[in-house]
Tab-separated table of C-alpha atoms and ligand atoms in Angstrom:
chain	number	residue	atom	x	y	z
E	40	MET	CA	25.647	4.173	-39.335
E	41	ARG	CA	28.323	4.691	-41.952
E	42	VAL	CA	27.009	3.936	-45.420
E	43	ALA	CA	28.666	3.751	-48.850
E	44	MET	CA	26.344	4.023	-51.857
E	45	ILE	CA	27.917	2.696	-55.060
E	46	GLY	CA	26.263	4.453	-58.002
E	47	ALA	CA	24.803	7.956	-57.727
E	48	GLY	CA	22.115	7.771	-60.429
E	49	TYR	CA	18.341	8.118	-60.060
E	50	VAL	CA	18.202	5.443	-57.345
E	51	GLY	CA	21.604	5.803	-55.646
E	52	LEU	CA	21.454	9.568	-55.302
E	53	VAL	CA	17.886	9.642	-53.986
E	54	SER	CA	18.501	6.689	-51.630
E	55	GLY	CA	21.797	8.157	-50.428
E	56	ALA	CA	20.257	11.578	-49.747
E	57	CYS	CA	17.235	10.085	-47.957
E	58	ILE	CA	19.366	7.746	-45.817
E	59	ALA	CA	21.572	10.715	-44.892
E	60	ASP	CA	18.401	12.607	-44.010
E	61	PHE	CA	17.526	9.778	-41.572
E	62	GLY	CA	20.739	10.746	-39.752
E	63	HIS	CA	23.219	8.231	-41.169
E	64	GLN	CA	26.633	9.138	-42.571
E	65	VAL	CA	26.571	8.538	-46.339
E	66	ILE	CA	29.232	8.666	-49.071
E	67	CYS	CA	27.906	8.334	-52.635
E	68	ILE	CA	30.429	6.887	-55.061
E	69	ASP	CA	30.149	7.246	-58.805
E	70	LYS	CA	32.731	6.513	-61.450
E	71	ASP	CA	31.232	9.035	-63.861
E	72	LEU	CA	33.584	11.944	-63.251
E	73	THR	CA	31.343	14.584	-64.833
E	74	LYS	CA	28.431	13.539	-62.622
E	75	LEU	CA	30.630	13.381	-59.574
E	76	GLU	CA	32.199	16.792	-60.076
E	77	ALA	CA	28.738	18.299	-60.570
E	78	LEU	CA	27.597	16.747	-57.283
E	79	GLN	CA	30.685	18.011	-55.514
E	80	ARG	CA	29.892	21.530	-56.775
E	81	GLY	CA	26.374	21.155	-55.346
E	82	GLU	CA	24.712	20.637	-58.747
E	83	ILE	CA	22.204	17.833	-59.258
E	84	PRO	CA	22.819	16.003	-62.544
E	85	ILE	CA	19.219	14.719	-62.827
E	86	PHE	CA	15.777	16.308	-62.626
E	87	GLU	CA	13.939	15.039	-59.561
E	88	PRO	CA	11.601	17.294	-57.570
E	89	GLY	CA	12.950	18.164	-54.098
E	90	LEU	CA	16.299	16.434	-54.612
E	91	HIS	CA	18.375	19.577	-54.834
E	92	ASP	CA	17.268	20.838	-51.423
E	93	LEU	CA	17.602	17.411	-49.804
E	94	VAL	CA	21.153	16.932	-51.109
E	95	ARG	CA	22.180	20.457	-50.204
E	96	SER	CA	20.869	20.346	-46.630
E	97	ASN	CA	22.431	16.962	-45.880
E	98	ALA	CA	25.744	17.887	-47.496
E	99	LYS	CA	25.765	21.090	-45.461
E	100	ALA	CA	25.065	19.127	-42.282
E	101	GLY	CA	28.100	16.956	-43.094
E	102	ARG	CA	26.078	13.729	-43.469
E	103	LEU	CA	26.337	13.402	-47.253
E	104	SER	CA	29.447	13.530	-49.417
E	105	PHE	CA	30.558	12.374	-52.851
E	106	SER	CA	33.648	10.567	-54.038
E	107	ILE	CA	35.075	8.543	-56.864
E	108	GLU	CA	37.140	6.431	-54.438
E	109	VAL	CA	35.397	3.155	-53.616
E	110	GLU	CA	38.190	1.851	-51.405
E	111	GLU	CA	38.218	4.541	-48.739
E	112	ALA	CA	34.420	4.748	-48.507
E	113	VAL	CA	33.921	0.978	-48.225
E	114	ARG	CA	36.731	0.561	-45.717
E	115	ALA	CA	34.930	2.940	-43.363
E	116	ALA	CA	31.406	1.614	-44.009
E	117	GLU	CA	29.264	-0.816	-42.054
E	118	VAL	CA	26.778	-0.920	-44.927
E	119	VAL	CA	27.509	-0.808	-48.669
E	120	PHE	CA	24.649	-0.399	-51.145
E	121	ILE	CA	25.063	-1.390	-54.778
E	122	ALA	CA	22.832	0.945	-56.846
E	123	VAL	CA	24.458	0.734	-60.270
E	124	GLY	CA	22.566	0.294	-63.528
E	125	THR	CA	21.319	-3.070	-64.825
E	126	PRO	CA	20.308	-2.250	-68.413
E	127	SER	CA	19.154	-4.825	-70.944
E	128	ARG	CA	21.990	-6.859	-72.411
E	129	ARG	CA	22.098	-6.371	-76.141
E	130	GLY	CA	20.704	-9.332	-78.054
E	131	ASP	CA	18.922	-11.483	-75.494
E	132	GLY	CA	17.166	-9.088	-73.088
E	133	HIS	CA	18.918	-10.496	-70.012
E	134	ALA	CA	19.928	-7.909	-67.400
E	135	ASP	CA	23.493	-6.734	-67.999
E	136	LEU	CA	25.095	-7.436	-64.629
E	137	SER	CA	28.586	-6.293	-65.538
E	138	TYR	CA	28.267	-3.069	-63.479
E	139	VAL	CA	27.028	-5.015	-60.439
E	140	PHE	CA	29.845	-7.551	-60.620
E	141	GLU	CA	32.452	-4.855	-61.214
E	142	ALA	CA	31.168	-2.997	-58.157
E	143	ALA	CA	31.295	-6.256	-56.157
E	144	ARG	CA	34.973	-6.767	-57.086
E	145	GLU	CA	35.816	-3.207	-56.092
E	146	ILE	CA	33.959	-3.550	-52.796
E	147	ALA	CA	35.580	-6.896	-52.010
E	148	SER	CA	39.115	-5.645	-51.796
E	149	ALA	CA	38.140	-2.881	-49.355
E	150	LEU	CA	35.969	-4.887	-46.922
E	151	ASN	CA	36.954	-4.153	-43.354
E	152	GLY	CA	35.139	-5.663	-40.368
E	153	PHE	CA	31.580	-7.033	-40.582
E	154	THR	CA	29.996	-5.339	-43.599
E	155	VAL	CA	26.494	-5.716	-44.993
E	156	VAL	CA	26.534	-5.495	-48.790
E	157	ILE	CA	23.037	-4.622	-50.026
E	158	THR	CA	21.968	-4.958	-53.646
E	159	LYS	CA	19.480	-2.194	-54.398
E	160	SER	CA	19.848	-2.515	-58.162
E	161	THR	CA	17.139	-4.627	-59.797
E	162	VAL	CA	18.861	-7.966	-60.435
E	163	PRO	CA	17.726	-11.415	-61.592
E	164	VAL	CA	17.233	-14.250	-59.146
E	165	GLY	CA	20.553	-15.687	-58.078
E	166	THR	CA	22.578	-12.491	-58.543
E	167	GLY	CA	23.051	-12.193	-54.767
E	168	ASP	CA	24.640	-15.669	-54.791
E	169	GLU	CA	27.056	-14.542	-57.492
E	170	VAL	CA	27.908	-11.302	-55.652
E	171	GLU	CA	28.603	-13.388	-52.547
E	172	ARG	CA	30.791	-15.745	-54.574
E	173	ILE	CA	32.812	-12.842	-55.986
E	174	LEU	CA	33.318	-11.276	-52.563
E	175	ARG	CA	34.383	-14.636	-51.112
E	176	GLU	CA	36.724	-15.321	-54.035
E	177	VAL	CA	38.487	-11.955	-53.752
E	178	ARG	CA	38.459	-11.850	-49.952
E	179	PRO	CA	38.215	-15.342	-48.390
E	180	ASP	CA	39.039	-13.758	-45.021
E	181	ALA	CA	36.306	-11.089	-44.988
E	182	ASP	CA	33.260	-10.989	-42.716
E	183	PHE	CA	30.211	-9.887	-44.704
E	184	ALA	CA	26.590	-10.618	-45.579
E	185	VAL	CA	24.994	-10.046	-48.986
E	186	VAL	CA	21.396	-8.811	-48.797
E	187	SER	CA	18.785	-8.074	-51.455
E	188	ASN	CA	16.829	-4.873	-50.846
E	189	PRO	CA	15.106	-3.933	-54.101
E	190	GLU	CA	13.952	-0.368	-54.606
E	191	PHE	CA	10.382	0.535	-55.577
E	192	LEU	CA	10.617	4.342	-55.881
E	193	ARG	CA	9.103	6.073	-58.903
E	194	GLU	CA	11.013	8.789	-60.710
E	195	GLY	CA	9.212	12.105	-60.302
E	196	ALA	CA	8.036	11.156	-56.805
E	197	ALA	CA	11.222	9.441	-55.703
E	198	ILE	CA	11.818	11.172	-52.377
E	199	HIS	CA	8.243	10.717	-51.231
E	200	ASP	CA	8.316	7.067	-52.298
E	201	PHE	CA	11.611	6.392	-50.537
E	202	LYS	CA	10.388	8.004	-47.326
E	203	HIS	CA	6.859	6.565	-47.465
E	204	PRO	CA	7.269	3.126	-48.986
E	205	ASP	CA	4.356	0.696	-49.118
E	206	ARG	CA	6.852	-1.902	-47.893
E	207	ILE	CA	10.574	-2.507	-47.520
E	208	VAL	CA	11.656	-5.874	-48.869
E	209	VAL	CA	14.763	-7.383	-47.306
E	210	GLY	CA	16.157	-10.678	-48.536
E	211	THR	CA	18.563	-12.368	-46.132
E	212	ASP	CA	18.709	-15.247	-43.672
E	213	GLU	CA	21.475	-13.648	-41.585
E	214	GLU	CA	20.351	-12.276	-38.216
E	215	ARG	CA	23.228	-9.760	-38.017
E	216	ALA	CA	22.302	-8.400	-41.439
E	217	LYS	CA	18.612	-8.146	-40.498
E	218	ASN	CA	19.553	-6.028	-37.486
E	219	VAL	CA	21.738	-3.703	-39.570
E	220	VAL	CA	19.087	-3.206	-42.261
E	221	SER	CA	16.413	-2.617	-39.601
E	222	GLU	CA	18.653	0.048	-38.085
E	223	ILE	CA	19.109	1.790	-41.456
E	224	TYR	CA	15.351	1.935	-42.042
E	225	ARG	CA	14.339	2.490	-38.402
E	226	PRO	CA	12.873	5.973	-39.067
E	227	LEU	CA	10.587	4.396	-41.663
E	228	SER	CA	9.431	1.530	-39.498
E	229	LEU	CA	8.498	4.132	-36.878
E	230	ASN	CA	6.219	5.498	-39.651
E	231	GLN	CA	4.720	1.989	-39.829
E	232	ALA	CA	6.289	1.029	-43.174
E	233	PRO	CA	6.257	-2.761	-43.014
E	234	ILE	CA	9.575	-4.547	-43.455
E	235	LEU	CA	9.129	-7.853	-45.227
E	236	PHE	CA	12.012	-10.184	-44.374
E	237	THR	CA	12.363	-13.034	-46.796
E	238	SER	CA	15.005	-15.100	-48.551
E	239	ARG	CA	17.422	-13.360	-50.904
E	240	ARG	CA	16.110	-15.110	-54.015
E	241	THR	CA	12.515	-14.334	-53.092
E	242	ALA	CA	13.349	-10.646	-52.596
E	243	GLU	CA	15.016	-10.536	-56.008
E	244	LEU	CA	11.938	-12.041	-57.636
E	245	ILE	CA	9.485	-9.782	-55.765
E	246	LYS	CA	10.906	-6.734	-57.547
E	247	TYR	CA	10.499	-8.243	-61.020
E	248	ALA	CA	7.059	-9.680	-60.236
E	249	ALA	CA	5.890	-6.255	-59.015
E	250	ASN	CA	7.034	-4.428	-62.141
E	251	ALA	CA	5.748	-7.165	-64.447
E	252	PHE	CA	2.345	-7.056	-62.774
E	253	LEU	CA	2.085	-3.273	-63.117
E	254	ALA	CA	3.208	-3.421	-66.756
E	255	THR	CA	0.516	-6.045	-67.346
E	256	LYS	CA	-2.136	-3.817	-65.770
E	257	VAL	CA	-1.153	-0.912	-68.043
E	258	THR	CA	-1.183	-3.124	-71.112
E	259	PHE	CA	-4.519	-4.645	-70.136
E	260	ILE	CA	-6.246	-1.268	-70.016
E	261	ASN	CA	-4.539	-0.195	-73.245
E	262	GLU	CA	-6.031	-3.169	-75.057
E	263	ILE	CA	-9.422	-2.515	-73.473
E	264	ALA	CA	-9.074	1.078	-74.757
E	265	ASP	CA	-8.620	-0.219	-78.297
E	266	LEU	CA	-11.774	-2.268	-77.895
E	267	CYS	CA	-13.642	0.766	-76.512
E	268	GLU	CA	-12.794	2.676	-79.671
E	269	LYS	CA	-14.357	-0.045	-81.806
E	270	VAL	CA	-17.497	-0.608	-79.762
E	271	GLY	CA	-18.300	2.948	-78.654
E	272	ALA	CA	-17.439	2.626	-74.945
E	273	ASP	CA	-15.390	4.991	-72.762
E	274	VAL	CA	-12.199	3.458	-71.334
E	275	GLN	CA	-11.965	5.973	-68.509
E	276	GLU	CA	-15.346	4.915	-67.220
E	277	VAL	CA	-14.452	1.268	-67.689
E	278	ALA	CA	-11.254	1.881	-65.685
E	279	ARG	CA	-13.216	3.623	-62.959
E	280	GLY	CA	-15.826	0.915	-62.973
E	281	ILE	CA	-13.285	-1.835	-62.450
E	282	GLY	CA	-10.817	0.201	-60.355
E	283	LEU	CA	-13.388	0.833	-57.629
E	284	ASP	CA	-13.272	-2.896	-56.983
E	285	ASN	CA	-10.724	-3.225	-54.166
E	286	ARG	CA	-9.526	-6.508	-55.577
E	287	ILE	CA	-8.424	-4.639	-58.727
E	288	GLY	CA	-7.554	-1.116	-57.520
E	289	ALA	CA	-7.608	2.104	-59.534
E	290	LYS	CA	-3.894	2.632	-60.095
E	291	PHE	CA	-2.077	1.841	-63.340
E	292	LEU	CA	-5.357	1.770	-65.238
E	293	HIS	CA	-4.776	4.854	-67.379
E	294	ALA	CA	-4.902	4.096	-71.070
E	295	GLY	CA	-2.129	5.726	-73.076
E	296	PRO	CA	0.632	5.271	-75.627
E	297	GLY	CA	2.240	2.265	-73.912
E	298	PHE	CA	4.695	2.083	-71.047
E	299	GLY	CA	8.344	3.036	-71.312
E	300	GLY	CA	11.010	4.251	-68.934
E	301	SER	CA	14.111	2.945	-67.282
E	302	CYS	CA	12.464	-0.022	-65.542
E	303	PHE	CA	9.310	-1.662	-66.934
E	304	PRO	CA	10.579	-2.580	-70.419
E	305	LYS	CA	13.988	-3.851	-69.325
E	306	ASP	CA	12.708	-5.618	-66.210
E	307	LEU	CA	10.012	-7.336	-68.216
E	308	ARG	CA	12.597	-8.537	-70.738
E	309	ALA	CA	14.888	-9.762	-67.965
E	310	LEU	CA	12.116	-11.674	-66.192
E	311	ILE	CA	10.978	-13.284	-69.439
E	312	LYS	CA	14.597	-14.332	-70.062
E	313	THR	CA	15.006	-15.761	-66.554
E	314	ALA	CA	11.780	-17.716	-67.014
E	315	GLN	CA	12.839	-19.073	-70.400
E	316	ASP	CA	16.227	-20.097	-68.989
E	317	ASN	CA	14.382	-22.010	-66.292
E	318	ASP	CA	12.033	-23.661	-68.759
E	319	VAL	CA	8.983	-21.871	-67.371
E	320	PRO	CA	7.917	-19.536	-70.170
E	321	LEU	CA	5.765	-16.669	-68.862
E	322	ARG	CA	3.297	-16.422	-71.717
E	323	ILE	CA	1.267	-13.537	-70.277
E	324	LEU	CA	4.380	-11.400	-69.923
E	325	GLU	CA	5.627	-12.311	-73.384
E	326	ALA	CA	2.302	-11.029	-74.741
E	327	VAL	CA	2.538	-7.857	-72.631
E	328	ALA	CA	5.996	-7.064	-74.009
E	329	ALA	CA	4.937	-7.703	-77.609
E	330	VAL	CA	1.700	-5.683	-77.329
E	331	ASN	CA	3.502	-2.763	-75.744
E	332	ASP	CA	6.253	-2.739	-78.358
E	333	THR	CA	3.820	-2.410	-81.247
E	334	ARG	CA	1.629	0.114	-79.482
E	335	LYS	CA	4.053	3.024	-79.628
E	336	ARG	CA	4.257	3.055	-83.410
E	337	ALA	CA	0.525	2.421	-83.601
E	338	MET	CA	0.082	5.808	-81.925
E	339	ALA	CA	1.714	7.420	-84.964
E	340	ARG	CA	-0.988	5.800	-87.098
E	341	LYS	CA	-3.566	7.481	-84.856
E	342	VAL	CA	-2.014	10.816	-85.830
E	343	SER	CA	-1.830	9.966	-89.498
E	344	ALA	CA	-5.484	8.781	-89.455
E	345	MET	CA	-6.477	12.366	-88.688
E	346	PHE	CA	-5.155	13.204	-92.161
E	347	SER	CA	-6.524	10.076	-93.815
E	348	GLY	CA	-3.021	8.634	-93.850
E	349	ALA	CA	-1.485	11.603	-95.680
E	350	LEU	CA	1.072	12.777	-93.157
E	351	ARG	CA	3.881	13.512	-95.611
E	352	GLY	CA	4.921	17.166	-95.432
E	353	LYS	CA	2.774	17.842	-92.362
E	354	THR	CA	4.265	19.395	-89.239
E	355	VAL	CA	3.521	17.607	-85.983
E	356	ALA	CA	4.090	19.288	-82.617
E	357	VAL	CA	4.875	16.790	-79.858
E	358	LEU	CA	4.310	17.878	-76.267
E	359	GLY	CA	6.104	15.816	-73.630
E	360	LEU	CA	9.111	13.665	-74.511
E	361	THR	CA	10.084	11.988	-71.230
E	362	PHE	CA	8.531	8.637	-70.359
E	363	LYS	CA	6.495	10.274	-67.595
E	364	PRO	CA	6.124	13.764	-66.085
E	365	ASN	CA	8.526	15.214	-63.496
E	366	THR	CA	11.642	13.503	-64.740
E	367	ASP	CA	14.237	14.191	-67.415
E	368	ASP	CA	14.630	10.453	-68.051
E	369	MET	CA	14.219	9.533	-71.721
E	370	ARG	CA	15.088	5.839	-71.414
E	371	GLU	CA	12.684	3.884	-73.667
E	372	ALA	CA	10.209	6.799	-73.650
E	373	PRO	CA	7.189	6.150	-75.939
E	374	SER	CA	7.956	9.484	-77.632
E	375	LEU	CA	11.082	7.949	-79.192
E	376	ALA	CA	9.256	5.272	-81.199
E	377	LEU	CA	6.335	7.603	-81.904
E	378	ILE	CA	8.498	10.414	-83.292
E	379	THR	CA	10.563	8.038	-85.392
E	380	ALA	CA	7.352	6.562	-86.828
E	381	LEU	CA	5.972	10.050	-87.580
E	382	GLN	CA	9.215	10.901	-89.362
E	383	ASP	CA	9.064	7.611	-91.293
E	384	MET	CA	5.621	8.701	-92.483
E	385	GLY	CA	7.145	11.917	-93.809
E	386	ALA	CA	6.137	14.324	-91.040
E	387	ARG	CA	8.303	17.131	-89.727
E	388	VAL	CA	8.453	17.057	-85.938
E	389	ARG	CA	8.693	19.896	-83.456
E	390	GLY	CA	9.023	18.988	-79.783
E	391	PHE	CA	8.872	20.490	-76.344
E	392	ASP	CA	9.493	18.994	-72.915
E	393	PRO	CA	9.962	20.890	-69.638
E	394	ALA	CA	12.963	18.773	-68.552
E	395	GLY	CA	13.813	16.093	-71.117
E	396	MET	CA	15.075	17.992	-74.152
E	397	GLY	CA	18.733	17.678	-73.155
E	398	GLN	CA	18.547	13.884	-73.086
E	399	ALA	CA	16.191	13.788	-76.097
E	400	GLN	CA	18.688	15.595	-78.296
E	401	ALA	CA	21.109	12.696	-77.933
E	402	LEU	CA	18.446	10.150	-78.957
E	403	LEU	CA	16.420	11.777	-81.730
E	404	THR	CA	17.426	13.396	-84.989
E	405	ASP	CA	15.742	16.103	-87.078
E	406	VAL	CA	13.482	17.355	-84.305
E	407	VAL	CA	13.059	21.105	-83.862
E	408	TYR	CA	13.164	21.769	-80.120
E	409	CYS	CA	10.958	24.589	-78.895
E	410	GLU	CA	10.775	26.985	-75.956
E	411	ASN	CA	7.308	26.120	-74.708
E	412	ALA	CA	4.034	24.471	-75.714
E	413	TYR	CA	2.790	27.448	-77.748
E	414	ASP	CA	6.090	27.905	-79.549
E	415	CYS	CA	5.902	24.203	-80.405
E	416	ALA	CA	2.353	24.488	-81.769
E	417	GLU	CA	3.205	27.460	-84.031
E	418	ALA	CA	2.133	26.632	-87.616
E	419	ALA	CA	1.795	22.934	-86.780
E	420	ASP	CA	-0.783	20.751	-88.520
E	421	ALA	CA	-1.307	18.599	-85.429
E	422	LEU	CA	-0.493	18.756	-81.748
E	423	VAL	CA	0.216	15.438	-80.029
E	424	ILE	CA	0.249	15.213	-76.230
E	425	VAL	CA	2.545	12.332	-75.300
E	426	THR	CA	3.500	13.046	-71.667
E	427	GLU	CA	1.031	14.569	-69.229
E	428	TRP	CA	3.151	17.289	-67.601
E	429	GLU	CA	0.982	19.560	-65.405
E	430	GLN	CA	1.663	22.559	-67.635
E	431	PHE	CA	0.002	20.808	-70.602
E	432	ARG	CA	-3.260	20.193	-68.740
E	433	ALA	CA	-4.740	23.668	-69.091
E	434	LEU	CA	-3.455	25.043	-72.385
E	435	ASP	CA	-5.222	28.106	-73.774
E	436	LEU	CA	-7.107	26.310	-76.549
E	437	GLU	CA	-8.259	29.513	-78.184
E	438	HIS	CA	-4.679	30.737	-78.472
E	439	LEU	CA	-3.482	27.327	-79.617
E	440	ARG	CA	-6.047	27.192	-82.410
E	441	ASP	CA	-4.980	30.615	-83.635
E	442	LEU	CA	-1.345	29.538	-83.695
E	443	MET	CA	-1.756	26.248	-85.528
E	444	ALA	CA	-1.958	25.756	-89.277
E	445	CYS	CA	-4.574	23.090	-88.765
E	446	PRO	CA	-6.611	22.621	-85.572
E	447	VAL	CA	-5.905	18.994	-84.728
E	448	ILE	CA	-5.130	17.608	-81.276
E	449	VAL	CA	-4.190	14.000	-80.574
E	450	ASP	CA	-4.305	13.545	-76.820
E	451	LEU	CA	-2.560	10.282	-75.965
E	452	ARG	CA	-3.064	10.804	-72.208
E	453	ASN	CA	-6.758	11.741	-72.229
E	454	ILE	CA	-6.083	14.946	-70.308
E	455	TYR	CA	-8.699	17.028	-72.155
E	456	ARG	CA	-12.461	16.742	-72.229
E	457	PRO	CA	-13.462	15.981	-75.813
E	458	GLU	CA	-16.521	18.289	-75.617
E	459	GLU	CA	-14.332	21.235	-74.625
E	460	VAL	CA	-11.707	20.685	-77.312
E	461	HIS	CA	-14.445	20.238	-79.877
E	462	ARG	CA	-16.132	23.452	-78.746
E	463	HIS	CA	-12.909	25.316	-79.528
E	464	GLY	CA	-13.013	24.113	-83.118
E	465	PHE	CA	-10.471	21.300	-83.006
E	466	ALA	CA	-10.570	17.892	-84.560
E	467	TYR	CA	-9.659	15.693	-81.612
E	468	ALA	CA	-8.535	12.124	-81.040
E	469	CYS	CA	-7.734	10.487	-77.736
E	470	VAL	CA	-7.318	6.956	-76.396
E	471	GLY	CA	-10.304	4.680	-75.817
E	472	ARG	CA	-12.893	7.466	-75.820
E	473	PRO	CA	-14.598	7.486	-79.225
E	474	LEU	CA	-16.256	10.844	-79.824
E	475	SER	CA	-19.359	9.100	-81.151
E	476	ALA	CA	-19.937	7.734	-77.640
E	477	LEU	CA	-20.168	11.359	-76.449
E	478	GLY	CA	-22.543	12.416	-79.192
E	479	LEU	CA	-19.754	14.332	-81.005
E	480	THR	CA	-18.820	13.875	-84.607
E	481	ASP	CA	-15.623	11.962	-85.122
E	482	ASP	CA	-15.087	13.500	-88.528
E	483	ALA	CA	-11.464	14.406	-89.187
E	484	SER	CA	-11.788	14.183	-92.960
E	485	PRO	CA	-9.380	16.317	-95.029
E	486	GLU	CA	-12.365	18.458	-96.125
E	487	ARG	CA	-13.403	19.167	-92.553
E	488	LEU	CA	-9.840	19.931	-91.455
E	489	LEU	CA	-9.413	22.260	-94.378
E	490	SER	CA	-12.641	24.044	-93.579
E	491	LEU	CA	-11.645	24.353	-89.912
E	492	ALA	CA	-8.290	25.806	-90.980
E	493	ARG	CA	-10.031	28.200	-93.392
E	494	VAL	CA	-12.485	29.397	-90.787
E	495	ARG	CA	-9.538	29.998	-88.464
E	496	ALA	CA	-7.668	32.008	-91.126
E	497	ASN	CA	-10.694	34.170	-91.945
E	498	SER	CA	-11.775	34.675	-88.383
E	499	PRO	CA	-8.836	34.533	-85.968
E	500	SER	CA	-11.079	35.384	-83.063
E	501	LEU	CA	-13.350	32.349	-83.525
Z	15	NAD	N1	15.268	4.646	-62.017
Z	15	NAD	C1	14.292	4.124	-61.300
Z	15	NAD	O1	13.193	4.675	-61.204
Z	15	NAD	C2	14.509	2.813	-60.572
Z	15	NAD	C3	13.560	2.408	-59.617
Z	15	NAD	C4	13.794	1.215	-58.919
Z	15	NAD	C5	14.911	0.449	-59.206
Z	15	NAD	N2	15.793	0.861	-60.156
Z	15	NAD	C6	16.988	0.056	-60.397
Z	15	NAD	O2	18.084	0.668	-59.735
Z	15	NAD	C7	19.291	0.460	-60.485
Z	15	NAD	C8	19.923	1.807	-60.821
Z	15	NAD	O3	19.043	2.509	-61.656
Z	15	NAD	P1	19.258	4.065	-61.980
Z	15	NAD	O4	18.070	4.505	-62.740
Z	15	NAD	O5	19.631	4.769	-60.718
Z	15	NAD	O6	20.532	3.981	-62.938
Z	15	NAD	P2	21.497	5.190	-63.404
Z	15	NAD	O7	22.048	4.776	-64.697
Z	15	NAD	O8	20.773	6.484	-63.269
Z	15	NAD	O9	22.653	5.209	-62.299
Z	15	NAD	C9	23.629	4.237	-62.168
Z	15	NAD	C10	24.919	4.931	-61.753
Z	15	NAD	O10	25.879	3.951	-61.370
Z	15	NAD	C11	27.161	4.418	-61.764
Z	15	NAD	N3	28.081	3.267	-61.759
Z	15	NAD	C12	28.096	2.189	-62.554
Z	15	NAD	N4	29.076	1.340	-62.189
Z	15	NAD	C13	29.693	1.892	-61.126
Z	15	NAD	C14	30.778	1.507	-60.278
Z	15	NAD	N5	31.412	0.345	-60.457
Z	15	NAD	N6	31.151	2.327	-59.297
Z	15	NAD	C15	30.514	3.499	-59.093
Z	15	NAD	N7	29.479	3.918	-59.845
Z	15	NAD	C16	29.065	3.124	-60.848
Z	15	NAD	C17	26.912	5.046	-63.111
Z	15	NAD	O11	27.944	5.950	-63.458
Z	15	NAD	C18	25.562	5.744	-62.876
Z	15	NAD	O12	25.741	7.079	-62.438
Z	15	NAD	C19	18.875	-0.348	-61.721
Z	15	NAD	O13	19.059	-1.708	-61.449
Z	15	NAD	C20	17.391	-0.050	-61.844
Z	15	NAD	O14	16.698	-1.073	-62.486
Z	15	NAD	C21	15.631	2.034	-60.830
């Protein structure tokens, strides 16, 4: 089938490349000229594992191309996906639908023959009705169907997720549209991915409900982690203990610095707004959003507690800036609030991220960006692990201790075993695993830190 993909960002580019890989003919349209020219040169403007090869092979096979011209692509297409951004609207948290509606207007004038217009962007309930109204207003003569087909891929594993979805949600009552969408995803249904046909409004809500539920699960375990720290329990064992229950499931039960990213925070805000507008306040989700917002700065207090609150003049090395590993996406990353809070407390911040430093530079000020984890740790008073990139999981602790001014690690992703870090002479803090529960001393008093630093200086081979 001939497909036009409007928007070639994290979702549009991955979806376009995967649909081309199924054998369809895809043109990705983006109005960002820099992005588009990069794509036309064969460069991938985002970091997503496997995407470069997938785009290159499909472009080479003549199934995938890029253009800035909506008109020509839509005129030739049987299916048009809308995959433009829906960020939070400033002020009230509602999804900013201006990009979706602008795309709808551009599509409308080029409609030619029966065309299925599919909204892949995450949009509030009723947006499909408005897209349909716009198309009808601009082109009363056109033959089209507007379908909701929300996307559930995760950045960092986007190609796998697109090609092995848990389900494909399709919101439409139109038989012709159902047939077209089934044809697009036929290779996936052969792999047994279930297609859930439902109404358009239901499909729109499914996406928000899914993200809100996952955000709630993360926030739940984060609060349980805080309780663990007070009562001497281990949150990882609590998570395992509850996650083995099939009714609960083990995923999204990793305690950490709070969720961020391009979807959870904004989708939560948008759903809360939709609910308020409909006079059905979603109290649980309001609490989730509030708890998560305060958590990120609270993580800076965890760092400062290692120095009894005296962080002024200290140098903090931050490992991992993106909101999760295997992406360069910095949108609402916990590192942003954490670093700002550390700076507010008077700390100097050094940072390293394998892919996110380009985007981070535009969002943070006064951070010294480093070449690698060890460069970052050089002469630092504390090392804070914010994002669990693979390369941070097996750092040479001996070497790290020799490099640092003060041997302090704050592991916000619980990727190290406290006993091991302790054995290497570090003061260590993590999330929801109090050292006392492991029979280790929790002492990070200034005297102890000083003595650790002194021992290190006198005996570099310790
Ligand atoms: N990023 C994710 O992991 C993810 C996952 C599932 C769903 N979503 C949803 O998918 C949508 C897109 O997200 P994203 O992360 O890909 O956004 P993005 O910002 O990376 O990409 C959007 C692209 O659309 C382009 N664009 C905007 N208006 C356009 C127009 N009129 N014509 C052509 N191009 C236009 C922009 O230039 C940009 O390149 C959002 O609604 C998001 O919530 C995102």
